[in-house]
Amino acid sequence: MRSDVARLRCGKTIPLLGMGTYCPQKDRESTISAVHQAIKIGYRHFDTAKIYGSEEALGTALGQAISYGTVQREDIFVTSKLWSSDNHDPISALTQTLKTMGLEYLDNYLVHWPIKLKPGVSEPIPKEEEFEKDLGTEETWQGMERCLEMGLCRSIGVSNFSSKKIYDLLDFASVSPSVNQVEMHPLWRQSKLRKVCEENKIHVSGYSPLGGPGNCWGSTAVIEHPVIKSIALKHNATPAQVALRWGMSKGASVIVKSFNGERMRENKRALDIKLDDQDLSFIDQLEEWKIMRGDFLVNQTTSPYKSIQQLWDDEI
């Protein structure tokens, strides 16, 4: 098997380097242009979500590239995510996503967060009255399994699930998740969760592998860390390349978002770097802190989570 892909439990391969398409401005033309650039550079893994507002632009760009003969559909790996206000009906949500994107199927469909919101909520930060107290995870997962049976997607998984939530899901799942997409980078290494996922043949996909610089909630702490910079200097690489290579060295795929062509090329060259045991040991000693904490899903009245610790089951 190629060194730039991982095999999922369902048999599909997932490219280790993925392009994220979250764009706060929801700029359609910029997204389409960036996806075309990424395909030309060699990216084959694309990540979106209903709540990102980029499904239509990504689907348009992929459709154009396929029609031009630049790439074939079977060579592209596409992930989208079930938004929490659709947890009651994953089949309808995925059917709409496919219509929006102009695709016959997704390669990977994920439950975006372990939370259930009232139907129709379309903002990423829910108001207090928009939470459902019952998580309904079992019902949601049955709907995800049905999506798989119907051929609407090739694999199903979750996002932002702690080790405990993975175990809880495995207790009732007929089909185990193929993927758990979580924040993962050298300053939030997810050691416990990666072990649990590995033991249960669940692939870890890391979002914000550079710490989310450029996002309103993100940080430059990863790429500006002196240890990461020192390792980069040693390998004649950039701090971003070191951070990305670290994630891939742990067997994870990494979802990195840049619409800048030169940055995309730079990120892709992370595949060519080899970190040694000393590099990995230095990174393992770094102090950890989670950047995307999910505070917007916690409140004292309507959310099932009354604290950040509850949301992440003390894995924070």
PDB file of C-alpha atoms in Angstrom:
ATOM      1  CA  MET A   1       0.000   0.000   0.000  1.00  0.00           C
ATOM      2  CA  ARG A   2       1.220   3.529  -0.772  1.00  0.00           C
ATOM      3  CA  SER A   3       2.768   5.439   2.115  1.00  0.00           C
ATOM      4  CA  ASP A   4       0.536   8.484   1.550  1.00  0.00           C
ATOM      5  CA  VAL A   5      -2.737   6.658   2.298  1.00  0.00           C
ATOM      6  CA  ALA A   6      -4.277   4.659   5.147  1.00  0.00           C
ATOM      7  CA  ARG A   7      -6.742   1.797   4.823  1.00  0.00           C
ATOM      8  CA  LEU A   8     -10.099   2.144   6.588  1.00  0.00           C
ATOM      9  CA  ARG A   9     -11.897  -0.789   8.193  1.00  0.00           C
ATOM     10  CA  CYS A  10     -14.413  -0.741   5.320  1.00  0.00           C
ATOM     11  CA  GLY A  11     -11.581  -1.441   2.850  1.00  0.00           C
ATOM     12  CA  LYS A  12     -11.363   2.037   1.292  1.00  0.00           C
ATOM     13  CA  THR A  13      -8.124   3.982   1.384  1.00  0.00           C
ATOM     14  CA  ILE A  14      -7.997   7.547   2.680  1.00  0.00           C
ATOM     15  CA  PRO A  15      -5.231   9.962   1.566  1.00  0.00           C
ATOM     16  CA  LEU A  16      -3.228  11.128   4.586  1.00  0.00           C
ATOM     17  CA  LEU A  17      -3.179  14.738   3.389  1.00  0.00           C
ATOM     18  CA  GLY A  18      -6.582  16.355   3.052  1.00  0.00           C
ATOM     19  CA  MET A  19      -7.725  19.832   2.093  1.00  0.00           C
ATOM     20  CA  GLY A  20     -10.165  21.558   4.420  1.00  0.00           C
ATOM     21  CA  THR A  21     -12.737  23.870   2.860  1.00  0.00           C
ATOM     22  CA  TYR A  22     -14.127  25.723   5.883  1.00  0.00           C
ATOM     23  CA  CYS A  23     -14.223  29.392   4.910  1.00  0.00           C
ATOM     24  CA  PRO A  24     -15.723  31.895   7.389  1.00  0.00           C
ATOM     25  CA  GLN A  25     -16.609  34.246   4.528  1.00  0.00           C
ATOM     26  CA  LYS A  26     -18.265  31.365   2.600  1.00  0.00           C
ATOM     27  CA  ASP A  27     -16.617  32.749  -0.530  1.00  0.00           C
ATOM     28  CA  ARG A  28     -17.841  30.462  -3.304  1.00  0.00           C
ATOM     29  CA  GLU A  29     -15.532  31.589  -6.101  1.00  0.00           C
ATOM     30  CA  SER A  30     -12.415  31.489  -3.925  1.00  0.00           C
ATOM     31  CA  THR A  31     -13.309  27.970  -2.797  1.00  0.00           C
ATOM     32  CA  ILE A  32     -13.873  26.735  -6.357  1.00  0.00           C
ATOM     33  CA  SER A  33     -10.591  28.251  -7.517  1.00  0.00           C
ATOM     34  CA  ALA A  34      -8.661  26.824  -4.546  1.00  0.00           C
ATOM     35  CA  VAL A  35     -10.036  23.308  -5.085  1.00  0.00           C
ATOM     36  CA  HIS A  36      -8.995  23.423  -8.753  1.00  0.00           C
ATOM     37  CA  GLN A  37      -5.503  24.483  -7.684  1.00  0.00           C
ATOM     38  CA  ALA A  38      -5.361  21.737  -5.073  1.00  0.00           C
ATOM     39  CA  ILE A  39      -6.323  19.052  -7.590  1.00  0.00           C
ATOM     40  CA  LYS A  40      -3.595  20.235  -9.977  1.00  0.00           C
ATOM     41  CA  ILE A  41      -1.063  20.169  -7.128  1.00  0.00           C
ATOM     42  CA  GLY A  42      -2.088  16.582  -6.319  1.00  0.00           C
ATOM     43  CA  TYR A  43      -4.594  16.750  -3.469  1.00  0.00           C
ATOM     44  CA  ARG A  44      -7.178  13.970  -3.612  1.00  0.00           C
ATOM     45  CA  HIS A  45      -8.840  14.212  -0.185  1.00  0.00           C
ATOM     46  CA  PHE A  46     -11.371  17.008   0.422  1.00  0.00           C
ATOM     47  CA  ASP A  47     -13.225  17.792   3.634  1.00  0.00           C
ATOM     48  CA  THR A  48     -16.418  19.809   4.022  1.00  0.00           C
ATOM     49  CA  ALA A  49     -19.556  19.941   6.182  1.00  0.00           C
ATOM     50  CA  LYS A  50     -23.063  21.280   5.870  1.00  0.00           C
ATOM     51  CA  ILE A  51     -22.368  23.937   8.493  1.00  0.00           C
ATOM     52  CA  TYR A  52     -19.245  25.150   6.651  1.00  0.00           C
ATOM     53  CA  GLY A  53     -21.349  26.402   3.744  1.00  0.00           C
ATOM     54  CA  SER A  54     -18.755  25.040   1.287  1.00  0.00           C
ATOM     55  CA  GLU A  55     -20.486  21.868   0.072  1.00  0.00           C
ATOM     56  CA  GLU A  56     -21.874  23.452  -3.080  1.00  0.00           C
ATOM     57  CA  ALA A  57     -18.600  25.155  -4.068  1.00  0.00           C
ATOM     58  CA  LEU A  58     -16.558  22.011  -3.445  1.00  0.00           C
ATOM     59  CA  GLY A  59     -19.043  19.904  -5.402  1.00  0.00           C
ATOM     60  CA  THR A  60     -18.995  22.376  -8.300  1.00  0.00           C
ATOM     61  CA  ALA A  61     -15.181  22.351  -8.463  1.00  0.00           C
ATOM     62  CA  LEU A  62     -14.988  18.558  -8.274  1.00  0.00           C
ATOM     63  CA  GLY A  63     -17.701  18.190 -10.935  1.00  0.00           C
ATOM     64  CA  GLN A  64     -15.829  20.546 -13.255  1.00  0.00           C
ATOM     65  CA  ALA A  65     -12.505  18.769 -12.703  1.00  0.00           C
ATOM     66  CA  ILE A  66     -14.111  15.392 -13.405  1.00  0.00           C
ATOM     67  CA  SER A  67     -15.849  16.670 -16.545  1.00  0.00           C
ATOM     68  CA  TYR A  68     -12.564  18.206 -17.781  1.00  0.00           C
ATOM     69  CA  GLY A  69     -10.872  14.832 -17.317  1.00  0.00           C
ATOM     70  CA  THR A  70      -8.417  16.309 -14.798  1.00  0.00           C
ATOM     71  CA  VAL A  71      -9.346  13.628 -12.288  1.00  0.00           C
ATOM     72  CA  GLN A  72     -11.755  10.686 -11.987  1.00  0.00           C
ATOM     73  CA  ARG A  73     -14.391  10.406  -9.273  1.00  0.00           C
ATOM     74  CA  GLU A  74     -12.950   7.160  -7.898  1.00  0.00           C
ATOM     75  CA  ASP A  75      -9.609   8.907  -7.305  1.00  0.00           C
ATOM     76  CA  ILE A  76     -11.181  11.556  -5.040  1.00  0.00           C
ATOM     77  CA  PHE A  77     -11.999  11.034  -1.346  1.00  0.00           C
ATOM     78  CA  VAL A  78     -14.794  13.352  -0.146  1.00  0.00           C
ATOM     79  CA  THR A  79     -15.893  13.791   3.471  1.00  0.00           C
ATOM     80  CA  SER A  80     -18.874  15.777   4.721  1.00  0.00           C
ATOM     81  CA  LYS A  81     -20.601  15.930   8.072  1.00  0.00           C
ATOM     82  CA  LEU A  82     -24.076  15.632   9.536  1.00  0.00           C
ATOM     83  CA  TRP A  83     -24.988  18.893  11.276  1.00  0.00           C
ATOM     84  CA  SER A  84     -26.432  18.511  14.759  1.00  0.00           C
ATOM     85  CA  SER A  85     -29.893  19.836  13.862  1.00  0.00           C
ATOM     86  CA  ASP A  86     -30.223  16.963  11.356  1.00  0.00           C
ATOM     87  CA  ASN A  87     -29.299  14.184  13.789  1.00  0.00           C
ATOM     88  CA  HIS A  88     -32.918  13.014  13.821  1.00  0.00           C
ATOM     89  CA  ASP A  89     -32.778  12.207  10.074  1.00  0.00           C
ATOM     90  CA  PRO A  90     -29.306  11.489   8.616  1.00  0.00           C
ATOM     91  CA  ILE A  91     -30.773   9.975   5.433  1.00  0.00           C
ATOM     92  CA  SER A  92     -32.575  13.183   4.417  1.00  0.00           C
ATOM     93  CA  ALA A  93     -29.557  15.281   5.419  1.00  0.00           C
ATOM     94  CA  LEU A  94     -27.133  13.218   3.351  1.00  0.00           C
ATOM     95  CA  THR A  95     -29.528  13.090   0.413  1.00  0.00           C
ATOM     96  CA  GLN A  96     -29.607  16.909   0.469  1.00  0.00           C
ATOM     97  CA  THR A  97     -25.806  17.113   0.779  1.00  0.00           C
ATOM     98  CA  LEU A  98     -25.406  14.886  -2.300  1.00  0.00           C
ATOM     99  CA  LYS A  99     -27.885  17.047  -4.213  1.00  0.00           C
ATOM    100  CA  THR A 100     -26.041  20.216  -3.142  1.00  0.00           C
ATOM    101  CA  MET A 101     -22.682  18.761  -4.171  1.00  0.00           C
ATOM    102  CA  GLY A 102     -23.859  17.063  -7.367  1.00  0.00           C
ATOM    103  CA  LEU A 103     -22.419  13.732  -6.239  1.00  0.00           C
ATOM    104  CA  GLU A 104     -23.874  10.227  -6.242  1.00  0.00           C
ATOM    105  CA  TYR A 105     -22.129   9.255  -3.001  1.00  0.00           C
ATOM    106  CA  LEU A 106     -19.702  10.459  -0.338  1.00  0.00           C
ATOM    107  CA  ASP A 107     -16.609   8.500   0.568  1.00  0.00           C
ATOM    108  CA  ASN A 108     -17.027   9.386   4.222  1.00  0.00           C
ATOM    109  CA  TYR A 109     -19.941  10.810   6.236  1.00  0.00           C
ATOM    110  CA  LEU A 110     -19.406  11.872   9.848  1.00  0.00           C
ATOM    111  CA  VAL A 111     -21.586  12.858  12.805  1.00  0.00           C
ATOM    112  CA  HIS A 112     -20.161  16.357  13.343  1.00  0.00           C
ATOM    113  CA  TRP A 113     -20.590  16.700  17.131  1.00  0.00           C
ATOM    114  CA  PRO A 114     -21.945  14.499  19.953  1.00  0.00           C
ATOM    115  CA  ILE A 115     -24.868  16.890  20.467  1.00  0.00           C
ATOM    116  CA  LYS A 116     -28.421  17.144  19.169  1.00  0.00           C
ATOM    117  CA  LEU A 117     -29.986  20.486  18.227  1.00  0.00           C
ATOM    118  CA  LYS A 118     -33.571  21.282  17.355  1.00  0.00           C
ATOM    119  CA  PRO A 119     -34.458  20.777  13.652  1.00  0.00           C
ATOM    120  CA  GLY A 120     -33.772  23.831  11.485  1.00  0.00           C
ATOM    121  CA  VAL A 121     -30.901  25.308  13.525  1.00  0.00           C
ATOM    122  CA  SER A 122     -28.452  26.514  10.904  1.00  0.00           C
ATOM    123  CA  GLU A 123     -25.893  28.574  12.832  1.00  0.00           C
ATOM    124  CA  PRO A 124     -22.660  27.027  14.129  1.00  0.00           C
ATOM    125  CA  ILE A 125     -23.113  28.576  17.585  1.00  0.00           C
ATOM    126  CA  PRO A 126     -26.548  27.525  18.900  1.00  0.00           C
ATOM    127  CA  LYS A 127     -28.728  29.662  21.130  1.00  0.00           C
ATOM    128  CA  GLU A 128     -29.726  28.339  24.549  1.00  0.00           C
ATOM    129  CA  GLU A 129     -33.238  27.384  23.425  1.00  0.00           C
ATOM    130  CA  GLU A 130     -31.944  25.394  20.423  1.00  0.00           C
ATOM    131  CA  PHE A 131     -30.511  22.401  22.319  1.00  0.00           C
ATOM    132  CA  GLU A 132     -32.217  19.029  22.687  1.00  0.00           C
ATOM    133  CA  LYS A 133     -31.603  17.498  26.116  1.00  0.00           C
ATOM    134  CA  ASP A 134     -31.604  13.958  24.729  1.00  0.00           C
ATOM    135  CA  LEU A 135     -28.456  13.203  22.704  1.00  0.00           C
ATOM    136  CA  GLY A 136     -30.234  10.461  20.719  1.00  0.00           C
ATOM    137  CA  THR A 137     -26.895   9.001  19.607  1.00  0.00           C
ATOM    138  CA  GLU A 138     -28.257   5.487  19.066  1.00  0.00           C
ATOM    139  CA  GLU A 139     -31.088   6.713  16.809  1.00  0.00           C
ATOM    140  CA  THR A 140     -28.675   8.948  14.894  1.00  0.00           C
ATOM    141  CA  TRP A 141     -26.203   6.119  14.383  1.00  0.00           C
ATOM    142  CA  GLN A 142     -28.948   3.820  13.079  1.00  0.00           C
ATOM    143  CA  GLY A 143     -29.673   6.501  10.479  1.00  0.00           C
ATOM    144  CA  MET A 144     -25.981   6.663   9.585  1.00  0.00           C
ATOM    145  CA  GLU A 145     -25.875   2.890   9.154  1.00  0.00           C
ATOM    146  CA  ARG A 146     -28.905   3.114   6.893  1.00  0.00           C
ATOM    147  CA  CYS A 147     -27.078   5.732   4.753  1.00  0.00           C
ATOM    148  CA  LEU A 148     -24.319   3.190   4.297  1.00  0.00           C
ATOM    149  CA  GLU A 149     -26.754   0.394   3.399  1.00  0.00           C
ATOM    150  CA  MET A 150     -28.435   2.629   0.818  1.00  0.00           C
ATOM    151  CA  GLY A 151     -25.109   3.372  -0.900  1.00  0.00           C
ATOM    152  CA  LEU A 152     -25.269   7.101  -0.120  1.00  0.00           C
ATOM    153  CA  CYS A 153     -21.764   6.872   1.363  1.00  0.00           C
ATOM    154  CA  ARG A 154     -18.877   4.402   1.418  1.00  0.00           C
ATOM    155  CA  SER A 155     -17.958   4.794   5.086  1.00  0.00           C
ATOM    156  CA  ILE A 156     -19.425   6.369   8.216  1.00  0.00           C
ATOM    157  CA  GLY A 157     -17.799   7.845  11.268  1.00  0.00           C
ATOM    158  CA  VAL A 158     -17.865  10.503  13.943  1.00  0.00           C
ATOM    159  CA  SER A 159     -16.141  13.760  14.823  1.00  0.00           C
ATOM    160  CA  ASN A 160     -15.239  15.241  18.211  1.00  0.00           C
ATOM    161  CA  PHE A 161     -15.949  11.975  20.050  1.00  0.00           C
ATOM    162  CA  SER A 162     -13.983  11.245  23.239  1.00  0.00           C
ATOM    163  CA  SER A 163     -12.745   7.764  24.161  1.00  0.00           C
ATOM    164  CA  LYS A 164     -15.803   7.247  26.379  1.00  0.00           C
ATOM    165  CA  LYS A 165     -18.182   8.302  23.618  1.00  0.00           C
ATOM    166  CA  ILE A 166     -16.448   5.873  21.235  1.00  0.00           C
ATOM    167  CA  TYR A 167     -16.946   3.043  23.737  1.00  0.00           C
ATOM    168  CA  ASP A 168     -20.589   4.038  24.267  1.00  0.00           C
ATOM    169  CA  LEU A 169     -21.161   4.006  20.497  1.00  0.00           C
ATOM    170  CA  LEU A 170     -19.499   0.610  20.049  1.00  0.00           C
ATOM    171  CA  ASP A 171     -21.880  -0.829  22.658  1.00  0.00           C
ATOM    172  CA  PHE A 172     -24.862  -0.530  20.300  1.00  0.00           C
ATOM    173  CA  ALA A 173     -23.423  -0.009  16.802  1.00  0.00           C
ATOM    174  CA  SER A 174     -24.088  -2.697  14.195  1.00  0.00           C
ATOM    175  CA  VAL A 175     -21.463  -1.015  12.009  1.00  0.00           C
ATOM    176  CA  SER A 176     -18.480   0.462  13.841  1.00  0.00           C
ATOM    177  CA  PRO A 177     -17.258   3.915  12.809  1.00  0.00           C
ATOM    178  CA  SER A 178     -14.414   3.940  10.286  1.00  0.00           C
ATOM    179  CA  VAL A 179     -13.180   7.415  11.260  1.00  0.00           C
ATOM    180  CA  ASN A 180     -13.063   9.761  14.244  1.00  0.00           C
ATOM    181  CA  GLN A 181     -12.116  13.283  13.153  1.00  0.00           C
ATOM    182  CA  VAL A 182     -10.762  15.325  16.052  1.00  0.00           C
ATOM    183  CA  GLU A 183      -8.432  18.224  16.790  1.00  0.00           C
ATOM    184  CA  MET A 184      -4.895  16.839  16.665  1.00  0.00           C
ATOM    185  CA  HIS A 185      -1.515  18.561  16.435  1.00  0.00           C
ATOM    186  CA  PRO A 186       1.824  18.572  18.315  1.00  0.00           C
ATOM    187  CA  LEU A 187       0.291  20.590  21.183  1.00  0.00           C
ATOM    188  CA  TRP A 188      -2.808  18.338  21.448  1.00  0.00           C
ATOM    189  CA  ARG A 189      -1.580  14.852  20.687  1.00  0.00           C
ATOM    190  CA  GLN A 190      -4.636  12.748  21.591  1.00  0.00           C
ATOM    191  CA  SER A 191      -2.511   9.842  22.886  1.00  0.00           C
ATOM    192  CA  LYS A 192      -5.304   8.125  24.824  1.00  0.00           C
ATOM    193  CA  LEU A 193      -7.889   8.578  22.096  1.00  0.00           C
ATOM    194  CA  ARG A 194      -5.512   7.389  19.362  1.00  0.00           C
ATOM    195  CA  LYS A 195      -4.856   4.197  21.358  1.00  0.00           C
ATOM    196  CA  VAL A 196      -8.590   3.536  21.824  1.00  0.00           C
ATOM    197  CA  CYS A 197      -9.242   4.151  18.123  1.00  0.00           C
ATOM    198  CA  GLU A 198      -6.339   1.954  17.045  1.00  0.00           C
ATOM    199  CA  GLU A 199      -7.547  -0.914  19.250  1.00  0.00           C
ATOM    200  CA  ASN A 200     -10.975  -0.655  17.603  1.00  0.00           C
ATOM    201  CA  LYS A 201      -9.708  -0.182  14.023  1.00  0.00           C
ATOM    202  CA  ILE A 202     -10.991   3.398  13.848  1.00  0.00           C
ATOM    203  CA  HIS A 203      -8.868   5.773  11.747  1.00  0.00           C
ATOM    204  CA  VAL A 204      -8.078   9.119  13.379  1.00  0.00           C
ATOM    205  CA  SER A 205      -8.311  12.153  11.115  1.00  0.00           C
ATOM    206  CA  GLY A 206      -6.845  15.334  12.554  1.00  0.00           C
ATOM    207  CA  TYR A 207      -8.434  18.720  11.982  1.00  0.00           C
ATOM    208  CA  SER A 208      -6.544  21.950  12.733  1.00  0.00           C
ATOM    209  CA  PRO A 209      -3.215  20.086  12.421  1.00  0.00           C
ATOM    210  CA  LEU A 210      -1.451  23.480  12.511  1.00  0.00           C
ATOM    211  CA  GLY A 211      -3.575  24.783  15.406  1.00  0.00           C
ATOM    212  CA  GLY A 212      -6.098  26.603  13.229  1.00  0.00           C
ATOM    213  CA  PRO A 213      -4.148  29.819  12.502  1.00  0.00           C
ATOM    214  CA  GLY A 214      -6.348  32.215  10.578  1.00  0.00           C
ATOM    215  CA  ASN A 215      -9.567  31.021  12.248  1.00  0.00           C
ATOM    216  CA  CYS A 216     -11.221  33.263  14.841  1.00  0.00           C
ATOM    217  CA  TRP A 217     -10.765  30.520  17.452  1.00  0.00           C
ATOM    218  CA  GLY A 218      -7.372  29.300  16.197  1.00  0.00           C
ATOM    219  CA  SER A 219      -3.806  29.926  17.317  1.00  0.00           C
ATOM    220  CA  THR A 220      -0.311  30.246  15.832  1.00  0.00           C
ATOM    221  CA  ALA A 221       1.147  28.516  18.919  1.00  0.00           C
ATOM    222  CA  VAL A 222       1.910  25.285  17.022  1.00  0.00           C
ATOM    223  CA  ILE A 223       3.823  26.759  14.099  1.00  0.00           C
ATOM    224  CA  GLU A 224       5.539  29.352  16.299  1.00  0.00           C
ATOM    225  CA  HIS A 225       6.658  26.897  18.983  1.00  0.00           C
ATOM    226  CA  PRO A 226      10.468  26.993  19.409  1.00  0.00           C
ATOM    227  CA  VAL A 227      10.745  23.184  19.409  1.00  0.00           C
ATOM    228  CA  ILE A 228       8.751  22.860  16.179  1.00  0.00           C
ATOM    229  CA  LYS A 229      10.859  25.634  14.625  1.00  0.00           C
ATOM    230  CA  SER A 230      14.070  23.907  15.726  1.00  0.00           C
ATOM    231  CA  ILE A 231      13.005  20.577  14.189  1.00  0.00           C
ATOM    232  CA  ALA A 232      12.030  22.399  10.995  1.00  0.00           C
ATOM    233  CA  LEU A 233      15.460  24.022  10.785  1.00  0.00           C
ATOM    234  CA  LYS A 234      17.130  20.636  11.251  1.00  0.00           C
ATOM    235  CA  HIS A 235      15.192  19.156   8.304  1.00  0.00           C
ATOM    236  CA  ASN A 236      15.341  22.260   6.092  1.00  0.00           C
ATOM    237  CA  ALA A 237      11.537  22.332   6.349  1.00  0.00           C
ATOM    238  CA  THR A 238       8.861  24.730   7.561  1.00  0.00           C
ATOM    239  CA  PRO A 239       7.168  24.456  10.986  1.00  0.00           C
ATOM    240  CA  ALA A 240       3.892  23.677   9.165  1.00  0.00           C
ATOM    241  CA  GLN A 241       5.524  20.755   7.343  1.00  0.00           C
ATOM    242  CA  VAL A 242       6.874  19.384  10.638  1.00  0.00           C
ATOM    243  CA  ALA A 243       3.447  19.618  12.309  1.00  0.00           C
ATOM    244  CA  LEU A 244       1.728  17.899   9.377  1.00  0.00           C
ATOM    245  CA  ARG A 245       4.370  15.175   9.129  1.00  0.00           C
ATOM    246  CA  TRP A 246       4.059  14.540  12.865  1.00  0.00           C
ATOM    247  CA  GLY A 247       0.332  13.838  12.506  1.00  0.00           C
ATOM    248  CA  MET A 248       0.871  11.526   9.541  1.00  0.00           C
ATOM    249  CA  SER A 249       3.688   9.719  11.375  1.00  0.00           C
ATOM    250  CA  LYS A 250       1.077   8.720  13.966  1.00  0.00           C
ATOM    251  CA  GLY A 251      -1.041   7.091  11.238  1.00  0.00           C
ATOM    252  CA  ALA A 252      -3.559   9.936  11.144  1.00  0.00           C
ATOM    253  CA  SER A 253      -4.773  11.815   8.112  1.00  0.00           C
ATOM    254  CA  VAL A 254      -4.466  15.584   8.484  1.00  0.00           C
ATOM    255  CA  ILE A 255      -6.988  18.120   7.176  1.00  0.00           C
ATOM    256  CA  VAL A 256      -5.224  21.391   6.457  1.00  0.00           C
ATOM    257  CA  LYS A 257      -6.968  24.461   5.091  1.00  0.00           C
ATOM    258  CA  SER A 258      -5.207  26.905   2.825  1.00  0.00           C
ATOM    259  CA  PHE A 259      -6.496  28.563  -0.316  1.00  0.00           C
ATOM    260  CA  ASN A 260      -3.008  29.862  -1.147  1.00  0.00           C
ATOM    261  CA  GLY A 261      -1.373  27.871  -3.961  1.00  0.00           C
ATOM    262  CA  GLU A 262       2.194  28.164  -2.673  1.00  0.00           C
ATOM    263  CA  ARG A 263       1.098  27.195   0.840  1.00  0.00           C
ATOM    264  CA  MET A 264      -0.750  24.182  -0.577  1.00  0.00           C
ATOM    265  CA  ARG A 265       2.417  23.046  -2.348  1.00  0.00           C
ATOM    266  CA  GLU A 266       4.422  23.605   0.829  1.00  0.00           C
ATOM    267  CA  ASN A 267       1.944  21.560   2.864  1.00  0.00           C
ATOM    268  CA  LYS A 268       2.041  18.728   0.331  1.00  0.00           C
ATOM    269  CA  ARG A 269       5.824  18.530   0.643  1.00  0.00           C
ATOM    270  CA  ALA A 270       5.283  17.430   4.246  1.00  0.00           C
ATOM    271  CA  LEU A 271       4.825  13.954   2.746  1.00  0.00           C
ATOM    272  CA  ASP A 272       8.536  13.957   1.841  1.00  0.00           C
ATOM    273  CA  ILE A 273       9.857  14.724   5.352  1.00  0.00           C
ATOM    274  CA  LYS A 274      10.967  11.973   7.732  1.00  0.00           C
ATOM    275  CA  LEU A 275      11.013  12.823  11.432  1.00  0.00           C
ATOM    276  CA  ASP A 276      13.421  10.779  13.540  1.00  0.00           C
ATOM    277  CA  ASP A 277      12.927   9.313  17.030  1.00  0.00           C
ATOM    278  CA  GLN A 278      14.553  12.319  18.672  1.00  0.00           C
ATOM    279  CA  ASP A 279      12.141  14.700  16.908  1.00  0.00           C
ATOM    280  CA  LEU A 280       9.153  12.630  18.014  1.00  0.00           C
ATOM    281  CA  SER A 281      10.487  12.436  21.578  1.00  0.00           C
ATOM    282  CA  PHE A 282      10.893  16.227  21.771  1.00  0.00           C
ATOM    283  CA  ILE A 283       7.325  16.720  20.508  1.00  0.00           C
ATOM    284  CA  ASP A 284       5.980  14.184  23.016  1.00  0.00           C
ATOM    285  CA  GLN A 285       7.385  16.333  25.834  1.00  0.00           C
ATOM    286  CA  LEU A 286       5.588  19.536  24.810  1.00  0.00           C
ATOM    287  CA  GLU A 287       2.949  20.932  27.140  1.00  0.00           C
ATOM    288  CA  GLU A 288      -0.531  20.204  25.777  1.00  0.00           C
ATOM    289  CA  TRP A 289      -3.531  22.467  25.406  1.00  0.00           C
ATOM    290  CA  LYS A 290      -6.724  22.137  23.406  1.00  0.00           C
ATOM    291  CA  ILE A 291      -7.537  25.023  21.108  1.00  0.00           C
ATOM    292  CA  MET A 292     -11.073  24.132  19.885  1.00  0.00           C
ATOM    293  CA  ARG A 293     -12.750  23.580  23.255  1.00  0.00           C
ATOM    294  CA  GLY A 294     -16.401  23.594  22.190  1.00  0.00           C
ATOM    295  CA  ASP A 295     -17.519  26.094  24.845  1.00  0.00           C
ATOM    296  CA  PHE A 296     -20.468  27.014  22.610  1.00  0.00           C
ATOM    297  CA  LEU A 297     -22.021  23.591  23.300  1.00  0.00           C
ATOM    298  CA  VAL A 298     -21.981  24.028  27.085  1.00  0.00           C
ATOM    299  CA  ASN A 299     -24.557  25.800  29.234  1.00  0.00           C
ATOM    300  CA  GLN A 300     -26.216  25.330  32.628  1.00  0.00           C
ATOM    301  CA  THR A 301     -29.823  25.075  31.453  1.00  0.00           C
ATOM    302  CA  THR A 302     -30.566  23.363  28.123  1.00  0.00           C
ATOM    303  CA  SER A 303     -27.365  21.604  27.029  1.00  0.00           C
ATOM    304  CA  PRO A 304     -26.736  18.019  28.184  1.00  0.00           C
ATOM    305  CA  TYR A 305     -23.200  19.246  28.904  1.00  0.00           C
ATOM    306  CA  LYS A 306     -22.894  21.529  31.925  1.00  0.00           C
ATOM    307  CA  SER A 307     -19.109  21.824  31.670  1.00  0.00           C
ATOM    308  CA  ILE A 308     -16.259  21.450  29.186  1.00  0.00           C
ATOM    309  CA  GLN A 309     -15.118  18.408  31.187  1.00  0.00           C
ATOM    310  CA  GLN A 310     -18.494  16.737  30.564  1.00  0.00           C
ATOM    311  CA  LEU A 311     -18.344  17.432  26.841  1.00  0.00           C
ATOM    312  CA  TRP A 312     -14.919  15.798  26.536  1.00  0.00           C
ATOM    313  CA  ASP A 313     -15.406  13.269  29.378  1.00  0.00           C
ATOM    314  CA  ASP A 314     -12.444  14.754  31.265  1.00  0.00           C
ATOM    315  CA  GLU A 315     -10.099  14.275  28.295  1.00  0.00           C
ATOM    316  CA  ILE A 316      -9.172  17.962  28.364  1.00  0.00           C
TER     317      ILE A 316
END
